[in-house]
Amino acid sequence: MTTPVLDVRGLAYAYPDGHQALFGVDLHVHRGERVALLGPNGAGKTTLVLHLNGILTAGAGSVHVSGLPVARENLLEIRRRVGVVFQDPDDQLFMPSVRDDVAFGPANLGLRGAALEQRVVDALDRVGMVDFIDRPPHHLSFGQRRRVAVATVLAMEPEVLVLDEPSSNLDPASRRELADILRSLDVTVLMVTHDLPYAYELCPRSVVLSDGVVVADGSTRDVLTDDALMAAHRLELPFGFDPRTIPAP
Amino acid sequence: MGAGHGHQLHFHGHSPVHRMPAHLKLLSLLSFIVLVVATPREQYWAFVVYALLLAGVVAISGVPAGYLLRRMVVEVPFVVFAALMPFVATGPRVQVGPFTVSEAGLLAAWGLLAKGTLGVLASLTLGATTEPRDLLLGLERLRLPHQLVQIMGFMMRYLEVVTDELRRMRIARESRGFTATSVRAWPALGSTAGALFIRSYERGERIHLAMLSRGYNGRLPVTHQAAATPAQWAQAGILPALALATAVLAVAL
């Protein structure tokens, strides 16, 4: 077996106020996989994501990204390897223009001049937003901002793309466009979501996090059709959606 | 989420004034304003010369005069203050039409009005011919502390986001039958302001996380090198040079 892109072992974490969010999480994601991270509100999904790129430091256990431990001395390289796309694109896009924003990450990695410009154009091209390169982010639609947010991370050429609620607040057309983009990317994806049909459509594998531990890890179809598991962890399929009647994508 | 096109100061164009590097324009503006302010207000002709010089720059920039005049309403509070001065100032009185006003006050009002108007017009010309982000780059090139430049950049980026948030909170308030008519409404407005502060503070924290996630280390990377050519320096120097000659003459005469 090759080295997993994400290798989380026995990860536990308590916030400074004493609230413990994670109680020993084990998770392995291999190259090229698309994995959905499911779970009710307050399960610790966001806390787990913030450990993957070293924003939070493990209380116990360890996180390795392609064999490199998440530790202070590796932070810049870890943050290049793990690209996190946050839920609200207004938080992610903080520079005055789309070009500057997409350039922010690769410039922090030391790129300048033509190489930097090439990175920016390539990343925007992959999400179909090159024509908007000189616009200020607040003049874009919500769906366009979400796509630019994905580009800001792609520009760092990450080994794994971590998306926090990628389909939230998107209209159905934008939601489908984003799905097409994610499918077209040749990159490992970990997707935190409440949108179970979206997880089924995009991710062959699902991991369920509940009360700070992994309670299920298997094919998305198996997870979504396990009624007892779903009911025990406050997961519900939307009305009219039944994975049993839909062939696996 | 309204992503409306906000009220913009910038007037798109490709004139020599538009193309000039922002830091040169800033230096030119600053020296022009300092010279205008330093000119004795009794030298009325000097201010006419300044106005003509500025009109020349506006003409070259191709920004329509009406576009700038409409935006000059920001000066109104100063105009009101200047208009009051002849009435409230003391000293020898003179008769102007139906009013008896203070002579010193009248002169002070003229000085304030003339210098203020020239300053506002010059700044508007800069704003109309320079993209906001170029202005920030210009300030950075002029060695303004990078923390200040970053703060201004974030303000520019998030002003509309926060305004939109405030608008949604107002609509939510009014949808529950609230109208701000008297002092008794102030506590509700106060808690709106408080909630907006907390929300913005939390947004700031989330933005910081997003920045750290992309390798932020305390400095925004400088990715643009807009070096100015000697010809551009010379061009940018024309306005301050002519203004300097005017100011020297005005002081000497």
GROMACS .gro file of C-alpha atoms in nm, chain B residues 48-195:
model
  148
  297VAL     CA    1  -0.750   8.104  -1.035
  298VAL     CA    2  -0.420   7.973  -1.175
  299TYR     CA    3  -0.443   7.661  -0.956
  300ALA     CA    4  -0.799   7.599  -1.072
  301LEU     CA    5  -0.690   7.633  -1.435
  302LEU     CA    6  -0.399   7.392  -1.383
  303LEU     CA    7  -0.634   7.140  -1.227
  304ALA     CA    8  -0.888   7.188  -1.507
  305GLY     CA    9  -0.606   7.111  -1.749
  306VAL     CA   10  -0.533   6.779  -1.574
  307VAL     CA   11  -0.904   6.692  -1.574
  308ALA     CA   12  -0.923   6.774  -1.946
  309ILE     CA   13  -0.626   6.546  -2.023
  310SER     CA   14  -0.776   6.265  -1.813
  311GLY     CA   15  -1.098   6.273  -2.017
  312VAL     CA   16  -1.315   6.244  -1.705
  313PRO     CA   17  -1.636   6.444  -1.770
  314ALA     CA   18  -1.663   6.756  -1.552
  315GLY     CA   19  -2.019   6.661  -1.451
  316TYR     CA   20  -1.892   6.329  -1.315
  317LEU     CA   21  -1.653   6.511  -1.079
  318LEU     CA   22  -1.899   6.791  -0.991
  319ARG     CA   23  -2.164   6.541  -0.876
  320ARG     CA   24  -1.910   6.380  -0.644
  321MET     CA   25  -1.810   6.716  -0.499
  322VAL     CA   26  -2.116   6.710  -0.272
  323VAL     CA   27  -1.887   6.555  -0.007
  324GLU     CA   28  -1.763   6.912   0.042
  325VAL     CA   29  -2.105   7.045   0.149
  326PRO     CA   30  -2.038   7.037   0.528
  327PHE     CA   31  -1.728   7.252   0.474
  328VAL     CA   32  -1.922   7.493   0.254
  329VAL     CA   33  -2.183   7.533   0.528
  330PHE     CA   34  -1.912   7.596   0.785
  331ALA     CA   35  -1.738   7.845   0.554
  332ALA     CA   36  -2.069   8.024   0.486
  333LEU     CA   37  -2.124   8.068   0.861
  334MET     CA   38  -1.784   8.222   0.929
  335PRO     CA   39  -1.855   8.577   0.804
  336PHE     CA   40  -2.155   8.590   1.040
  337VAL     CA   41  -1.993   8.456   1.355
  338ALA     CA   42  -1.644   8.607   1.324
  339THR     CA   43  -1.562   8.935   1.504
  340GLY     CA   44  -1.377   9.247   1.389
  341PRO     CA   45  -1.459   9.530   1.145
  342ARG     CA   46  -1.787   9.480   0.958
  343VAL     CA   47  -1.855   9.531   0.588
  344GLN     CA   48  -2.183   9.555   0.400
  345VAL     CA   49  -2.245   9.268   0.154
  346GLY     CA   50  -2.587   9.297  -0.008
  347PRO     CA   51  -2.847   9.290   0.271
  348PHE     CA   52  -2.601   9.153   0.531
  349THR     CA   53  -2.346   9.317   0.754
  350VAL     CA   54  -2.066   9.064   0.794
  351SER     CA   55  -1.721   9.042   0.947
  352GLU     CA   56  -1.443   9.134   0.706
  353ALA     CA   57  -1.194   8.889   0.858
  354GLY     CA   58  -1.462   8.618   0.855
  355LEU     CA   59  -1.534   8.681   0.489
  356LEU     CA   60  -1.168   8.645   0.401
  357ALA     CA   61  -1.135   8.329   0.613
  358ALA     CA   62  -1.444   8.183   0.446
  359TRP     CA   63  -1.298   8.255   0.102
  360GLY     CA   64  -0.968   8.093   0.197
  361LEU     CA   65  -1.137   7.784   0.337
  362LEU     CA   66  -1.368   7.751   0.040
  363ALA     CA   67  -1.101   7.805  -0.227
  364LYS     CA   68  -0.840   7.576  -0.069
  365GLY     CA   69  -1.098   7.314   0.025
  366THR     CA   70  -1.255   7.304  -0.320
  367LEU     CA   71  -0.918   7.274  -0.494
  368GLY     CA   72  -0.817   6.994  -0.255
  369VAL     CA   73  -1.142   6.803  -0.303
  370LEU     CA   74  -1.131   6.841  -0.680
  371ALA     CA   75  -0.768   6.726  -0.697
  372SER     CA   76  -0.841   6.422  -0.477
  373LEU     CA   77  -1.148   6.333  -0.682
  374THR     CA   78  -0.939   6.350  -0.997
  375LEU     CA   79  -0.695   6.104  -0.842
  376GLY     CA   80  -0.984   5.879  -0.736
  377ALA     CA   81  -1.145   5.893  -1.078
  378THR     CA   82  -0.826   5.801  -1.262
  379THR     CA   83  -0.685   5.536  -1.027
  380GLU     CA   84  -0.818   5.188  -0.945
  381PRO     CA   85  -0.846   5.142  -0.568
  382ARG     CA   86  -0.602   4.852  -0.565
  383ASP     CA   87  -0.345   5.055  -0.761
  384LEU     CA   88  -0.384   5.327  -0.500
  385LEU     CA   89  -0.297   5.074  -0.230
  386LEU     CA   90   0.005   4.955  -0.427
  387GLY     CA   91   0.108   5.321  -0.466
  388LEU     CA   92   0.084   5.376  -0.091
  389GLU     CA   93   0.293   5.064  -0.036
  390ARG     CA   94   0.558   5.190  -0.278
  391LEU     CA   95   0.564   5.516  -0.084
  392ARG     CA   96   0.670   5.307   0.219
  393LEU     CA   97   0.350   5.348   0.415
  394PRO     CA   98   0.365   5.083   0.693
  395HIS     CA   99   0.234   4.762   0.539
  396GLN     CA  100  -0.006   4.702   0.830
  397LEU     CA  101  -0.188   5.026   0.740
  398VAL     CA  102  -0.200   4.932   0.373
  399GLN     CA  103  -0.341   4.589   0.465
  400ILE     CA  104  -0.607   4.746   0.688
  401MET     CA  105  -0.713   4.979   0.406
  402GLY     CA  106  -0.723   4.686   0.164
  403PHE     CA  107  -0.948   4.484   0.394
  404MET     CA  108  -1.172   4.787   0.448
  405MET     CA  109  -1.214   4.823   0.073
  406ARG     CA  110  -1.287   4.453   0.029
  407TYR     CA  111  -1.531   4.415   0.319
  408LEU     CA  112  -1.713   4.750   0.323
  409GLU     CA  113  -1.985   4.614   0.097
  410VAL     CA  114  -2.006   4.282   0.281
  411VAL     CA  115  -2.062   4.462   0.613
  412THR     CA  116  -2.302   4.715   0.461
  413ASP     CA  117  -2.500   4.428   0.316
  414GLU     CA  118  -2.509   4.259   0.655
  415LEU     CA  119  -2.637   4.580   0.813
  416ARG     CA  120  -2.903   4.611   0.543
  417ARG     CA  121  -3.026   4.257   0.609
  418MET     CA  122  -3.042   4.326   0.983
  419ARG     CA  123  -3.246   4.641   0.917
  420ILE     CA  124  -3.489   4.451   0.695
  421ALA     CA  125  -3.523   4.178   0.961
  422ARG     CA  126  -3.593   4.449   1.225
  423GLU     CA  127  -3.849   4.626   1.013
  424SER     CA  128  -4.015   4.297   0.918
  425ARG     CA  129  -4.101   4.261   1.285
  426GLY     CA  130  -4.269   4.599   1.294
  427PHE     CA  131  -3.980   4.813   1.417
  428THR     CA  132  -3.949   5.176   1.312
  429ALA     CA  133  -3.686   5.410   1.451
  430THR     CA  134  -3.894   5.717   1.533
  431SER     CA  135  -3.791   5.824   1.881
  432VAL     CA  136  -3.521   5.798   2.144
  433ARG     CA  137  -3.694   5.485   2.274
  434ALA     CA  138  -3.577   5.305   1.957
  435TRP     CA  139  -3.212   5.365   2.042
  436PRO     CA  140  -3.157   5.050   2.254
  437ALA     CA  141  -3.265   4.836   1.956
  438LEU     CA  142  -3.030   5.026   1.724
  439GLY     CA  143  -2.755   4.991   1.984
  440SER     CA  144  -2.790   4.615   1.995
  441THR     CA  145  -2.787   4.607   1.615
  442ALA     CA  146  -2.454   4.789   1.623
  443GLY     CA  147  -2.328   4.547   1.887
  444ALA     CA  148  -2.438   4.243   1.689
   0.00000   0.00000   0.00000
